[in-house]
Coordinates of N, CA and C in Angstrom, one line a residue:
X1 N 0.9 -1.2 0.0 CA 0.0 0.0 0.0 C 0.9 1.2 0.0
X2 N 0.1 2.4 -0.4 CA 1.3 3.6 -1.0 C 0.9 4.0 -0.1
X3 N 2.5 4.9 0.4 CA 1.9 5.9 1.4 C 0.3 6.9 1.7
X4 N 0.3 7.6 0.1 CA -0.9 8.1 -0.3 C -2.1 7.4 0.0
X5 N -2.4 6.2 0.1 CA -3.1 5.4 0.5 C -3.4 5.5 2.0
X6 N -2.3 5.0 2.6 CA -2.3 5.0 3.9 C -3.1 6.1 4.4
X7 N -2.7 7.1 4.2 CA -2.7 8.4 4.8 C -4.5 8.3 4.2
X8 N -4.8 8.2 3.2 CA -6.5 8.2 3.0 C -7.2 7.2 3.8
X9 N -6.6 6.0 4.8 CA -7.0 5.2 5.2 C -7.0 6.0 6.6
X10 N -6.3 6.7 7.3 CA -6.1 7.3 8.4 C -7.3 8.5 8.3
X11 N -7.3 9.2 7.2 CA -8.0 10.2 7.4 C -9.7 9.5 7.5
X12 N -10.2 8.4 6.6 CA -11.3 7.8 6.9 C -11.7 7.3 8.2
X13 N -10.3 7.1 8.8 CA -10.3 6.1 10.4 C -10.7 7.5 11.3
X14 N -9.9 8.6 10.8 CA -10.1 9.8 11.9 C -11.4 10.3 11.7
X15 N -12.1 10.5 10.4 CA -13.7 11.1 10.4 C -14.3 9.6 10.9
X16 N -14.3 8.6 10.9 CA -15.2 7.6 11.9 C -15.5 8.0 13.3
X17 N -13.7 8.3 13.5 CA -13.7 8.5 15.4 C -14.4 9.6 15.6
X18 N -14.5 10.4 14.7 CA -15.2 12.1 14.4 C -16.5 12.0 15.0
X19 N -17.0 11.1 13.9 CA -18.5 11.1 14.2 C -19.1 10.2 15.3
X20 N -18.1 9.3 15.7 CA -18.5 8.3 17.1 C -18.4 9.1 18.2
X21 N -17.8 10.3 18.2 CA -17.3 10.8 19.4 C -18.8 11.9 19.7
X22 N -19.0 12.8 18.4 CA -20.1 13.2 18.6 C -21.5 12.9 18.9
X23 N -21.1 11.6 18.4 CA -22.7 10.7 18.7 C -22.5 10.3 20.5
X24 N -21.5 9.7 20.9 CA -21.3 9.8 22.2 C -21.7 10.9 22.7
X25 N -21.5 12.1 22.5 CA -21.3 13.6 23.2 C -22.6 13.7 23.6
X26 N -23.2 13.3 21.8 CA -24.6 14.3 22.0 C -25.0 13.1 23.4
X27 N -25.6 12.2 23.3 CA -26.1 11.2 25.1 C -25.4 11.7 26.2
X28 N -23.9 11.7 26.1 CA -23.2 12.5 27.8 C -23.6 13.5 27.9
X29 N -24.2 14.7 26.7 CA -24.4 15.8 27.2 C -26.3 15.5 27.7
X30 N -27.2 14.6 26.9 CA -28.3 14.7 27.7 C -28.3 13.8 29.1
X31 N -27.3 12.8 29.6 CA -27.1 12.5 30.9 C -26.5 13.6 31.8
X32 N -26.0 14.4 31.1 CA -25.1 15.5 32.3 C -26.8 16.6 32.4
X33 N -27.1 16.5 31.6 CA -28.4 17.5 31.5 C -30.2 16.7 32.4
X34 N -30.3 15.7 32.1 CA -30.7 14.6 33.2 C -30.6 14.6 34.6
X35 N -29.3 14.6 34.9 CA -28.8 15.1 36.1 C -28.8 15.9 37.1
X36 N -28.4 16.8 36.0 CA -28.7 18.5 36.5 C -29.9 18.6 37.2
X37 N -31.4 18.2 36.3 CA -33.2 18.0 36.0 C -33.2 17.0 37.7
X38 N -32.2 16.3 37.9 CA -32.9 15.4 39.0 C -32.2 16.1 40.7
X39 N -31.2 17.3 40.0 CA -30.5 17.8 41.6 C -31.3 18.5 41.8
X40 N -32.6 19.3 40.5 CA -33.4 20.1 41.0 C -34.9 19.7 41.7
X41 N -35.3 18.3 41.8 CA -36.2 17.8 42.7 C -35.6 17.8 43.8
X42 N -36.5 18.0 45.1 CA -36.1 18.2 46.3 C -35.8 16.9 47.2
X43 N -36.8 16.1 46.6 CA -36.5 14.4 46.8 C -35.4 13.7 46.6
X44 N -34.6 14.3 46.3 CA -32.7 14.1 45.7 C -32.7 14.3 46.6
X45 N -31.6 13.0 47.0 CA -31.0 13.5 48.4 C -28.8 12.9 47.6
X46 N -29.0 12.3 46.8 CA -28.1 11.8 46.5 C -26.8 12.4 46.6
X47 N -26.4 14.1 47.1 CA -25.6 14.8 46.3 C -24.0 14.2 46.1
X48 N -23.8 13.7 47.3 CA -22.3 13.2 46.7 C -22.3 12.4 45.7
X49 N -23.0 11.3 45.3 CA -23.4 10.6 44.2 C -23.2 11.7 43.2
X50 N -24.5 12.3 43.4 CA -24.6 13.8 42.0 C -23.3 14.5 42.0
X51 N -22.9 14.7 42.5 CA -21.4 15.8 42.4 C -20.5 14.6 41.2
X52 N -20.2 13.5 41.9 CA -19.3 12.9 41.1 C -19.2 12.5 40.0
X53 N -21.0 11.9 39.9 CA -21.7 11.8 38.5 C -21.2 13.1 37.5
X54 N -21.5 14.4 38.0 CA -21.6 15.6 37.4 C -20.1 15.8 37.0
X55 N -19.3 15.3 37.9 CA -17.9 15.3 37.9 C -17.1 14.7 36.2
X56 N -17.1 13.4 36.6 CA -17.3 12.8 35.4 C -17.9 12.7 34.1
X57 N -19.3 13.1 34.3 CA -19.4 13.6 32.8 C -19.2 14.5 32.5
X58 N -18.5 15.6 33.4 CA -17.7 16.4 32.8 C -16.9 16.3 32.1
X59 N -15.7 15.7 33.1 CA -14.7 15.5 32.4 C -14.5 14.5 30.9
X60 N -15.7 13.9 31.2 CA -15.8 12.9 30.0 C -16.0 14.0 29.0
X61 N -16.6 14.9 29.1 CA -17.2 15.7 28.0 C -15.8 16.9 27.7
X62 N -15.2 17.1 28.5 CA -14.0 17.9 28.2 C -13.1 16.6 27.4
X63 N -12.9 15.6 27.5 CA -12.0 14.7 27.1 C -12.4 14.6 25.3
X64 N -14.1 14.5 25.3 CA -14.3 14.2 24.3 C -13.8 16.1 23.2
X65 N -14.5 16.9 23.9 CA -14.1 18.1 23.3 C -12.5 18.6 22.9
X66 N -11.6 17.5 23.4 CA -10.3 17.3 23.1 C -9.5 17.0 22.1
X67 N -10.1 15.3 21.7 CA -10.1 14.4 21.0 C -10.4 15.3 19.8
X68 N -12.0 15.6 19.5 CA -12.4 16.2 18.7 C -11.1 17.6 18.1
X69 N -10.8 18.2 18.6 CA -9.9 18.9 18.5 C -8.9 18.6 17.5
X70 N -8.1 17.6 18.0 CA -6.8 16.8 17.7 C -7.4 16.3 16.4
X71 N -8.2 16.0 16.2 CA -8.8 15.2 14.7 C -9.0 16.2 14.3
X72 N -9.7 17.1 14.4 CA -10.1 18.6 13.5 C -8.2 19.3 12.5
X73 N -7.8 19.0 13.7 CA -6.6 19.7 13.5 C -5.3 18.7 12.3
X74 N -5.5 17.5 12.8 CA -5.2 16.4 12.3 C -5.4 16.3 10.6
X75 N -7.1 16.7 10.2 CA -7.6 16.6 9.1 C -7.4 17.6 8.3
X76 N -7.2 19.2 9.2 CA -6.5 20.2 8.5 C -5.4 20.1 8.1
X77 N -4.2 19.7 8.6 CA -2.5 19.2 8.2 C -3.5 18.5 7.0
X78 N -4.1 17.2 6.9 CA -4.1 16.2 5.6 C -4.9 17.7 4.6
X79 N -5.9 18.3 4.6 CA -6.0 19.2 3.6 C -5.0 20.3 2.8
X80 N -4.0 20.4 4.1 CA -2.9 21.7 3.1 C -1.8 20.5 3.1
X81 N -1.9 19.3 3.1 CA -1.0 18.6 2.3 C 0.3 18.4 3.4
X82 N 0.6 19.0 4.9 CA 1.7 18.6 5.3 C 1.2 17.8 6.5
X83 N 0.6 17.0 6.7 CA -0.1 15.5 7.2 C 1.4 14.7 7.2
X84 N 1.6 14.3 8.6 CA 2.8 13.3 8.3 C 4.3 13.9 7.9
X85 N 4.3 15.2 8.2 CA 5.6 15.8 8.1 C 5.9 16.9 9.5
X86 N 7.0 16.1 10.0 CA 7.2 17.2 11.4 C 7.7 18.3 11.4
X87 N 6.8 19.1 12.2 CA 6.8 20.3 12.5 C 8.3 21.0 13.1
X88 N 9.2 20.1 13.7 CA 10.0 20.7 13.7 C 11.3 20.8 12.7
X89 N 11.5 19.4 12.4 CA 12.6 19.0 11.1 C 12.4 18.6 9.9
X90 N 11.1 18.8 9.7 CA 10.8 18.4 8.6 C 10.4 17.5 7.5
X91 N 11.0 16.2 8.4 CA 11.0 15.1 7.7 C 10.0 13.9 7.7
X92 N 9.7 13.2 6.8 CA 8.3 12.4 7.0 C 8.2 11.7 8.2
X93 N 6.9 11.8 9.0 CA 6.6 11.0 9.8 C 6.6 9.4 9.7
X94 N 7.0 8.0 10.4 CA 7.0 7.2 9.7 C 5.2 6.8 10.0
X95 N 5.1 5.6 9.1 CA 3.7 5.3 9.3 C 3.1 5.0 10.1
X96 N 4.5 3.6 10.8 CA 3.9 3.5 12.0 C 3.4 4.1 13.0
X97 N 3.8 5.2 13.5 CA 3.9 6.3 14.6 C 2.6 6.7 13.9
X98 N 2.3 7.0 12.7 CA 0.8 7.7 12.6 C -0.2 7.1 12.5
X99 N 0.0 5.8 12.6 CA -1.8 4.6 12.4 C -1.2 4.8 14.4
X100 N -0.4 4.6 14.9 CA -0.8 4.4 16.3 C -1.2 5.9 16.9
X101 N -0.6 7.0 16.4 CA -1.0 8.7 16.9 C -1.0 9.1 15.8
X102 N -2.5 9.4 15.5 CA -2.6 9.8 13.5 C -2.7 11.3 14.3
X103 N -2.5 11.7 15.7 CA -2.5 13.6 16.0 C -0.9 13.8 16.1
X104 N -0.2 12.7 15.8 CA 1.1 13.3 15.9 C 2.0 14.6 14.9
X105 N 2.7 15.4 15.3 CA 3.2 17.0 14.3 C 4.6 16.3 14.7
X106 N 5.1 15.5 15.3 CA 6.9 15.8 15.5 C 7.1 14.1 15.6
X107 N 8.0 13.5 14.4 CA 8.9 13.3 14.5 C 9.2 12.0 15.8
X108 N 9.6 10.7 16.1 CA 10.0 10.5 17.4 C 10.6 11.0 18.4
X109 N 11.9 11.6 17.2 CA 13.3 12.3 17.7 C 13.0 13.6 18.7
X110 N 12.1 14.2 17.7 CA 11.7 15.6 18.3 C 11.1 15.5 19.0
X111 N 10.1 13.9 19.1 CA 8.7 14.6 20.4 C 9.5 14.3 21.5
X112 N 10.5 13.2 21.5 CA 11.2 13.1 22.9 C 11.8 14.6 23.3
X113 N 12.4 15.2 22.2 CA 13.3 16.2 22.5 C 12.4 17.3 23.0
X114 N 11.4 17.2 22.4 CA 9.8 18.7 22.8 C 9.5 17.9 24.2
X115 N 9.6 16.5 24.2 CA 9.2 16.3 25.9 C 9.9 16.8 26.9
X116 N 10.9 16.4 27.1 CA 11.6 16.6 27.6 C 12.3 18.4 27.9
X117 N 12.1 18.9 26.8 CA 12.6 20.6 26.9 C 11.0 20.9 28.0
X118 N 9.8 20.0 27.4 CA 8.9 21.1 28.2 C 8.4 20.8 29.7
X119 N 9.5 19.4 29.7 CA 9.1 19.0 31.2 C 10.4 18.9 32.4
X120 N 11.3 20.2 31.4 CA 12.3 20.6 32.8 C 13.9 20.1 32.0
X121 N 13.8 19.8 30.6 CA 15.5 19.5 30.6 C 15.6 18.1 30.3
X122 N 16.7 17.7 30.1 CA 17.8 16.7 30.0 C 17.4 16.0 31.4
X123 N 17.4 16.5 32.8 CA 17.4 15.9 33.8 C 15.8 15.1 33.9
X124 N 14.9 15.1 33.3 CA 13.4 15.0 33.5 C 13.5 13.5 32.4
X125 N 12.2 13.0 32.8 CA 11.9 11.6 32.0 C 10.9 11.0 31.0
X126 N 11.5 11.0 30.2 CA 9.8 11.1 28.7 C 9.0 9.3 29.0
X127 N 8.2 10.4 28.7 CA 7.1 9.3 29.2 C 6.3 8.7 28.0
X128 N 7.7 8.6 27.4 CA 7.4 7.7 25.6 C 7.6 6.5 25.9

């Protein structure tokens, strides 16, 4: 398979997760909204339950709003054509590294090297 290929097989893989994620969203946001509807009955007594509930689908819903991101941004690089070329040196991403992180911009070399500068230096430890 040609690279060119590949990369149209990623981009199809990334609008699936696109639309799974949204279809997810839209139900977490009517359970987070559910919720809300049941802390305002007075017969709730549940609240630490509700808090953590509320907690969680929050953060589920921030996580999802994340994801979403990373693919938006992902699918932009594949439109202007530098999809799979790192952002710092230039050079093609290999494939592997993009069927496992198709949001990757750098490189192995680099991302260790961007880890590490942004988590304190040479002395700190990548968590690659």
């Amino acid at each position: 398979m040609t690279r060119v290929n590949e990369l149209l097989r990623i981009r199809e893989l990334l609008q699936r997760r696109r639309r799974e994620i949204l279809t997810v969203s839209l139900g977490t946001h009517r359970e987070l909204d559910a919720l809300k509807q049941q802390e305002k009955d007075p017969e709730y007594e549940e609240g630490a339950q509700s808090e953590l509930a509320d907690y969680t689908l929050s953060s589920l819903v921030e996580a999802q709003r994340r994801e979403i991101m990373l693919i938006d941004a992902a699918l932009r690089r594949m439109d202007e054509n530098v999809f799979g070329e790192c952002v710092d040196c230039g050079t093609e991403i290999p494939m592997e590294r993009l069927e496992a992180m198709p949001f990757a911009i750098r490189c192995e070399e680099d991302a260790t090297s961007h880890e590490l500068e942004t988590r304190g230096g040479r002395m700190a430890t990548s968590s690659l």
